[in-house]
Coordinates of C-alpha atoms and ligand atoms in Angstrom, one line a residue:
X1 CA 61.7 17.5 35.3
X2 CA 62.2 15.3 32.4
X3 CA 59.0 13.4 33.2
X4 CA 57.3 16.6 33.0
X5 CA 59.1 17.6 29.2
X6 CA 57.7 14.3 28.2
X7 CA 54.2 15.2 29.7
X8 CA 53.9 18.3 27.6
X9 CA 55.5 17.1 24.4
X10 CA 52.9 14.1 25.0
X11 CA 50.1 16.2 25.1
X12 CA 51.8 18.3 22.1
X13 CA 52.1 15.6 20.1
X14 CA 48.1 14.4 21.1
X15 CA 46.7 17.6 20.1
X16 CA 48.8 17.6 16.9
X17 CA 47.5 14.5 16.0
X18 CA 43.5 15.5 16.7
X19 CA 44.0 17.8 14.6
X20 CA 45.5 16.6 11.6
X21 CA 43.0 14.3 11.6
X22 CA 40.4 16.9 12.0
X23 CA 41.5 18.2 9.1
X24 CA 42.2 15.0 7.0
X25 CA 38.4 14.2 8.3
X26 CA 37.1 17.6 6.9
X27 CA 38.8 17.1 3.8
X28 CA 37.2 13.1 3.5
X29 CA 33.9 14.4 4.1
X30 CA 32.8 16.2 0.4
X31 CA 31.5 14.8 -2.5
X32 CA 33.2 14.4 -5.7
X33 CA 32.8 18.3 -7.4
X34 CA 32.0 16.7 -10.8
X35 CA 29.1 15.4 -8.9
X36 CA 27.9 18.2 -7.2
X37 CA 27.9 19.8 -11.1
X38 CA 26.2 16.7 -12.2
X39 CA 23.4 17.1 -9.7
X40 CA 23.1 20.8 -10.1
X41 CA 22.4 20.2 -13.7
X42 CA 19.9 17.4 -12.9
X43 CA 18.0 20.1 -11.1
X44 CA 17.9 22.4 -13.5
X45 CA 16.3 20.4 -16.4
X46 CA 14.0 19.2 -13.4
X47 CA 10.5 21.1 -12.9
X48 CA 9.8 20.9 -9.1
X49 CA 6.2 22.6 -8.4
X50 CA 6.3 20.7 -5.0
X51 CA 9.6 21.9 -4.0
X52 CA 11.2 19.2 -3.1
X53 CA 14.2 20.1 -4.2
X54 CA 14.4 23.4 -2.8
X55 CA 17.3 21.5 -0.1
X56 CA 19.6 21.3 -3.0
X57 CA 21.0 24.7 -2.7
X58 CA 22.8 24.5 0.4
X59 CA 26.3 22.7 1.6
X60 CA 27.5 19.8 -0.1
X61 CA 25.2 17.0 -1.3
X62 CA 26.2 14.1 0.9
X63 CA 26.9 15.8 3.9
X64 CA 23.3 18.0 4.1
X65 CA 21.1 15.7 3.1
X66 CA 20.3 16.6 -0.1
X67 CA 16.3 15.2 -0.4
X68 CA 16.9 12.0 -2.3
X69 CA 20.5 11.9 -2.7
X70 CA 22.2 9.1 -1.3
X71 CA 26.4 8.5 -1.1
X72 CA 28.9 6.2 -0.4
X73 CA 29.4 6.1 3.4
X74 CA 33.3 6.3 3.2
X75 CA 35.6 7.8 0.7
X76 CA 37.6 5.8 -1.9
X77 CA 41.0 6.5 -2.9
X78 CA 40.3 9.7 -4.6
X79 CA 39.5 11.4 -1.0
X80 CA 36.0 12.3 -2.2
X81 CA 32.1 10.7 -1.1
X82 CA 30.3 9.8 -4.1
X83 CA 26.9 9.3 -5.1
X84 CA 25.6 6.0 -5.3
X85 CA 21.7 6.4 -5.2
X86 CA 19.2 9.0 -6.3
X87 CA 15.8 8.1 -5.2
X88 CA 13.5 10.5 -6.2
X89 CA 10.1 8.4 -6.4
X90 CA 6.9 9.9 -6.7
X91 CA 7.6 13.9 -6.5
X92 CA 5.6 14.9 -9.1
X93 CA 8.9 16.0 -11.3
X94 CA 8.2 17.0 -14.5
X95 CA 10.5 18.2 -17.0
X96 CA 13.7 16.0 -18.5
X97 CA 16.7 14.2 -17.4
X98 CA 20.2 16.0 -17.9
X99 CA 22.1 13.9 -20.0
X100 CA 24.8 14.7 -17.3
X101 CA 23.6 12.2 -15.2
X102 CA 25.7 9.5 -17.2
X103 CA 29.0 11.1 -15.2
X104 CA 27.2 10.0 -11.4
X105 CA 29.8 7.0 -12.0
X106 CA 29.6 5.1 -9.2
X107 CA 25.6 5.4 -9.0
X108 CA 23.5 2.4 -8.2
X109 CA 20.0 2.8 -7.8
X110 CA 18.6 5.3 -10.4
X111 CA 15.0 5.9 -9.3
X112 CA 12.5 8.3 -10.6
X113 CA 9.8 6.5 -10.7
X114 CA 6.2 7.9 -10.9
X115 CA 6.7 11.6 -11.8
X116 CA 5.9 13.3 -15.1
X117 CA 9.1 13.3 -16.6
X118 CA 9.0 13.4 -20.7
X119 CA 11.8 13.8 -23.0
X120 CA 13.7 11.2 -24.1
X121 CA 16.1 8.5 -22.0
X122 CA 19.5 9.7 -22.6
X123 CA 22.1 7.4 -23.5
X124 CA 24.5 8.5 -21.3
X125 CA 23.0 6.8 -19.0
X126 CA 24.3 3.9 -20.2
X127 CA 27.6 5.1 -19.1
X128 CA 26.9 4.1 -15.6
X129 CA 28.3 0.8 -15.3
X130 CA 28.1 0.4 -11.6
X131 CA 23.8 1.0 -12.1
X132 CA 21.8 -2.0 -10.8
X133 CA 18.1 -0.5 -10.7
X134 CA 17.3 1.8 -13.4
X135 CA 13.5 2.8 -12.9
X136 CA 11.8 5.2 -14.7
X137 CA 8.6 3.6 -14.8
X138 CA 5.2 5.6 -14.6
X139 CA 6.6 8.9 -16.3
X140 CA 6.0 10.2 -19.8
X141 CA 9.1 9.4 -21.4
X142 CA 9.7 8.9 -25.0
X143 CA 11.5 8.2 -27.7
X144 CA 13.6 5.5 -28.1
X145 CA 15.5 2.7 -25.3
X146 CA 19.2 3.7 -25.9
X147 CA 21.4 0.7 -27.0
X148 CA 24.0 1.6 -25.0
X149 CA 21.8 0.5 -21.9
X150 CA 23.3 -2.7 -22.8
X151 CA 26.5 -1.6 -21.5
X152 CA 25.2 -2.0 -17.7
X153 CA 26.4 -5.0 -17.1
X154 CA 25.7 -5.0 -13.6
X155 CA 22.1 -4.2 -14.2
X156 CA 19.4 -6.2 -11.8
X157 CA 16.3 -4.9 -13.0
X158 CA 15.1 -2.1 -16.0
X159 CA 11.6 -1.1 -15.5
X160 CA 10.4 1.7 -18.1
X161 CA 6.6 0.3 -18.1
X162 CA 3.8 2.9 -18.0
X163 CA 5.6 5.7 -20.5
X164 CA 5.2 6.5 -24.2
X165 CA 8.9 4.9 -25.5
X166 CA 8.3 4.0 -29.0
X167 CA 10.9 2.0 -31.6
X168 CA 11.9 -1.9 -31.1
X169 CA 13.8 -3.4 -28.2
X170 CA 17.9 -3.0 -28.6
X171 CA 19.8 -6.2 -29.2
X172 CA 22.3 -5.0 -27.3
X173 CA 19.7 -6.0 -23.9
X174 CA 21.4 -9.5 -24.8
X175 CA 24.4 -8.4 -23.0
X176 CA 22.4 -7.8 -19.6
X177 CA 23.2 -10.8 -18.3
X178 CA 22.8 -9.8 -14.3
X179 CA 19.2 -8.9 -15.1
X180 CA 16.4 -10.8 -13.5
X181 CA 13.6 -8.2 -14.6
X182 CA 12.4 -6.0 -17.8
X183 CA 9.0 -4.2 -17.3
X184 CA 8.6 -2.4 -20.0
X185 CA 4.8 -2.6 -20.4
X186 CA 2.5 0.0 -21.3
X187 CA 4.5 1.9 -23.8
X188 CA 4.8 1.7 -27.7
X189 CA 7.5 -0.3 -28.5
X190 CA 7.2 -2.1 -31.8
X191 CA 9.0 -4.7 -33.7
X192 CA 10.2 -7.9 -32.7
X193 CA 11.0 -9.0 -29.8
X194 CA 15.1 -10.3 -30.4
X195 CA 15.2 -13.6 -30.3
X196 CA 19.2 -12.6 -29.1
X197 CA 17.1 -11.5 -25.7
X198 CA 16.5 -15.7 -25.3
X199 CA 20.2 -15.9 -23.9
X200 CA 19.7 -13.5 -20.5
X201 CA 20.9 -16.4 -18.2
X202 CA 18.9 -14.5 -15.2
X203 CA 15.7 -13.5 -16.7
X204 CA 12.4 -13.8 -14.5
X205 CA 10.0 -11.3 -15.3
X206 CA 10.1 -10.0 -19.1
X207 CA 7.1 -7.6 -19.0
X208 CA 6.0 -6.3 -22.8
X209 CA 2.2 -6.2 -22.4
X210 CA 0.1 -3.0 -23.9
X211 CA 2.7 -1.8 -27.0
X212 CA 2.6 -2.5 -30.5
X213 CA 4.9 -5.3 -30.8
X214 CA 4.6 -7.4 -34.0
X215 CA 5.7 -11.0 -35.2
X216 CA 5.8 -13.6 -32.7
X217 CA 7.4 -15.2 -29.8
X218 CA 10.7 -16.2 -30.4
X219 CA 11.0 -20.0 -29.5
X220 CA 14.2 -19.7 -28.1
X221 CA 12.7 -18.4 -24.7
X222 CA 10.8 -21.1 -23.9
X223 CA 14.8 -22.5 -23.6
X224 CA 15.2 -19.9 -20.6
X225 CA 16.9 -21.3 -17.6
X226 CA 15.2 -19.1 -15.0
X227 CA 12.4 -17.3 -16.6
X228 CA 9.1 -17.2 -14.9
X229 CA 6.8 -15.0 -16.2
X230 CA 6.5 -13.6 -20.1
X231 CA 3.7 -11.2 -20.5
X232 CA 3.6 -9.7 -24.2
X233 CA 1.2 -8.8 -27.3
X234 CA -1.2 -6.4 -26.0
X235 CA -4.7 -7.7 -25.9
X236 CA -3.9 -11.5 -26.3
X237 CA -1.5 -11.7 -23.6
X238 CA 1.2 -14.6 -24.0
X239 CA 2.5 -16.3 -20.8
X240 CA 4.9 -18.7 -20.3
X241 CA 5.6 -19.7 -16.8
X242 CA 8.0 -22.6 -16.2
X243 CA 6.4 -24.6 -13.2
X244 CA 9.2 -27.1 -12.7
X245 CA 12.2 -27.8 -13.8
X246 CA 10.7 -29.7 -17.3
X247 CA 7.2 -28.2 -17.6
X248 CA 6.5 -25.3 -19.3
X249 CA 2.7 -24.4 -19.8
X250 CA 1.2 -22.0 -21.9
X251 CA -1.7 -19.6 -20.8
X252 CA -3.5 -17.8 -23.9
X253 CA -5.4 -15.2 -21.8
X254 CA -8.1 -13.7 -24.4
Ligands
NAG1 C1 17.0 14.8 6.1 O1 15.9 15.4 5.4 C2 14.7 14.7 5.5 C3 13.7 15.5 4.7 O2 14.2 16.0 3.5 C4 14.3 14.6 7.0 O3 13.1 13.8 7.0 C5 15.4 14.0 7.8 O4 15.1 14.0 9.1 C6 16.7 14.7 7.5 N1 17.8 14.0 8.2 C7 18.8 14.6 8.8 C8 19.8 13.7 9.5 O5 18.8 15.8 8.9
NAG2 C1 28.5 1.9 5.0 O1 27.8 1.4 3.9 C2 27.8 0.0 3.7 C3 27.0 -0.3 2.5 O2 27.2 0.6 1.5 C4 27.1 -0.6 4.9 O3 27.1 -2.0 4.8 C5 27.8 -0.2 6.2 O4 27.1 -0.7 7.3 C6 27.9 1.3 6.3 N1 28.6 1.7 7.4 C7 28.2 2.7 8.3 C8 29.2 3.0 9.4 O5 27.2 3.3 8.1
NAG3 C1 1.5 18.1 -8.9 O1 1.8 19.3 -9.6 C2 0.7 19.8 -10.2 C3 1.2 21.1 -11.0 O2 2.2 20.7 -11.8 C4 -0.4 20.1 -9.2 O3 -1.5 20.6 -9.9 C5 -0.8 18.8 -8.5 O4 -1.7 19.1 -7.5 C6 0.5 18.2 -7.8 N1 0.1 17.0 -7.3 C7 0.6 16.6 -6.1 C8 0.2 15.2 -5.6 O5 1.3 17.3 -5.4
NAG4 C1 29.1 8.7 -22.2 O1 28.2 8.3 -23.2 C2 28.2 9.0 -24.4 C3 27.1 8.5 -25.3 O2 26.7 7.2 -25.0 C4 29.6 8.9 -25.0 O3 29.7 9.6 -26.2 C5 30.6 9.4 -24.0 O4 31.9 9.3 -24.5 C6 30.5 8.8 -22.6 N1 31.3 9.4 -21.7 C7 32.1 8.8 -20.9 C8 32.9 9.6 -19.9 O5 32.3 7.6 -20.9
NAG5 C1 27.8 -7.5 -26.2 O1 29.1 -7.2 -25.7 C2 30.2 -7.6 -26.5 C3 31.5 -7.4 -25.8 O2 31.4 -7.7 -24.5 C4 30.1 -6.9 -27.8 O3 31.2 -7.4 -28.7 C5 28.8 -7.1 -28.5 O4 28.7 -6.3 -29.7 C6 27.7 -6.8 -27.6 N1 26.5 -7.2 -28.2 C7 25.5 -6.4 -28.4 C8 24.3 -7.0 -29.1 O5 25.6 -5.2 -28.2
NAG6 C1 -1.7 -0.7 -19.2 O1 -2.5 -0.4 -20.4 C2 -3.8 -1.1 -20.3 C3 -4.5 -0.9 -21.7 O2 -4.5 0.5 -22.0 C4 -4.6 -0.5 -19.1 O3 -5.8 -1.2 -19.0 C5 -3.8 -0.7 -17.9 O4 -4.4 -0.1 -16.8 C6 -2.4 -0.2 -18.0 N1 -1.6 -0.6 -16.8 C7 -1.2 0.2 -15.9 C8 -0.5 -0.4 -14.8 O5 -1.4 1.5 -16.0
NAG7 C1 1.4 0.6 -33.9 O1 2.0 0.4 -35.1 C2 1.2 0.7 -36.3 C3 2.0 0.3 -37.5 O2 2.8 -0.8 -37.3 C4 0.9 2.2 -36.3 O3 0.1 2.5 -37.4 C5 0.3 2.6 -35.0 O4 0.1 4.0 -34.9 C6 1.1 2.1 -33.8 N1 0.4 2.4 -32.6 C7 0.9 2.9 -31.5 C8 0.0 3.1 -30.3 O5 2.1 3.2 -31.4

């Protein structure tokens, strides 16, 4: 009799417990609402002729596979998934990028690479401090880089080549010191290059080929602890590869 009371209260007590944590489960399992704005307004200043996009109407972003969307696999400690990549390579997107994509704070990988996005970049973006691949290349951007990208301190690589950004590099690119590479080839960036830029402990590739950049090299980068490859001044391209630790040679490619 009293092992059967302590049967049923055990059996009680393991249903109550599936299904609290059904419900705490349900509840873990939707992404941050701000986000789910955020993303809804990235569509919107999106054209999509291809329509892939057309999956972003339904359920919640990172639990029905939004196309491209990617989140964090667990929630933090504000109950809520969150975005952490957006990879929409090569979907032939044109129109702009929502300035509300600076509030995706916990993105990573920013990726819209070869699409024919125009507008400017917006400076929110530099808002995003957890961003470690910004690539916009191959797109029809312009106007100018924002300064505040040099707020993304945990910034690997920044590759805007192959878009129609005009105006002089920010100084504030100085501060990037996680960054190994900057392609920004094939746009019309003028000006200087700043010499401030010589003091990006991680730098490999600097990529500054085909724009209108004037004056010359800055000597300090040939002081570069890690850099490999500088490609700049359109037609008379400038590289400086360091070979070994000592040697640094000079190709003046005609
Ligand atoms: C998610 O959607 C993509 C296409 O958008 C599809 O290839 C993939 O199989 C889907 N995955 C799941 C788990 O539904
Ligand atoms: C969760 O994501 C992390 C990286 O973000 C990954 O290392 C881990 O394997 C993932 N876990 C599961 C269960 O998918
Ligand atoms: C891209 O969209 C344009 C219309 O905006 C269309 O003419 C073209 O065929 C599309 N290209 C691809 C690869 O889908
Ligand atoms: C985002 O960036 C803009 C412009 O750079 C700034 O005015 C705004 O305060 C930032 N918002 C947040 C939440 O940090
Ligand atoms: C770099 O960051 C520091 C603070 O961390 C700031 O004082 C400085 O103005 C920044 N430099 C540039 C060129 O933005
Ligand atoms: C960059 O511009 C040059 C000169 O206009 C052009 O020859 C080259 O193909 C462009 N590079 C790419 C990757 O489009
Ligand atoms: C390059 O700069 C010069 C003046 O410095 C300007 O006249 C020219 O239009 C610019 N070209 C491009 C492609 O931006």
């Amino acid at each position: 009799m009293i092992i059967s009371r302590i049967g049923a209260l055990g059996v009680v007590l393991v249903v109550w417990l599936c299904w609290s944590s059904l419900l705490t489960g349900a509840e873990d399992h939707i992404t941050d609402p701000v986000e789910v704005k955020v993303l809804r307004a990235i569509r919107k200043s999106l054209i999509d002729p291809n329509k892939n996009l057309n999956n972003w109407n339904r359920g919640d972003p990172c639990t029905s596979n939004w196309t491209g969307v990617l989140c964090s696999n667990t929630t933090l400690d504000d109950k809520y998934l969150h975005v952490i990549e957006l990879q929409l390579l090569n979907m032939n997107l044109s129109g702009t990028l929502s300035p509300e994509i600076g509030r995706l704070s916990h993105l990573k990988i920013l990726d819209f690479m070869w699409n024919k996005i125009s507008g400017s970049i917006p400076k929110e973006i530099g808002n995003l401090t957890s961003l470690e691949l910004l690539l916009l290349n191959g797109n029809r951007l312009t106007g100018l880089l924002p300064e505040e990208l040099g707020n993304l301190l945990n910034l690997d690589r920044i590759q805007v080549d192959e878009n129609h950004i005009s105006g002089s590099i920010p100084k504030s690119f100085a501060n990037l010191s996680k960054a190994k590479h900057f392609h920004m080839n094939n746009n019309s960036i003028s000006g200087q290059i700043p010499p401030e830029l010589s003091k990006l402990p991680k730098l490999v590739h600097f990529l500054l080929d085909n724009n209108n950049l004037s004056g010359f090299l800055p000597p300090e980068f040939s002081e570069l602890p890690s850099l490999l490859i500088l490609q700049t001044f359109g037609v008379t391209q400038v590289w400086l590869a360091r070979m070994g630790l000592d040697t640094i040679s000079f190709f003046l490619l005609l």
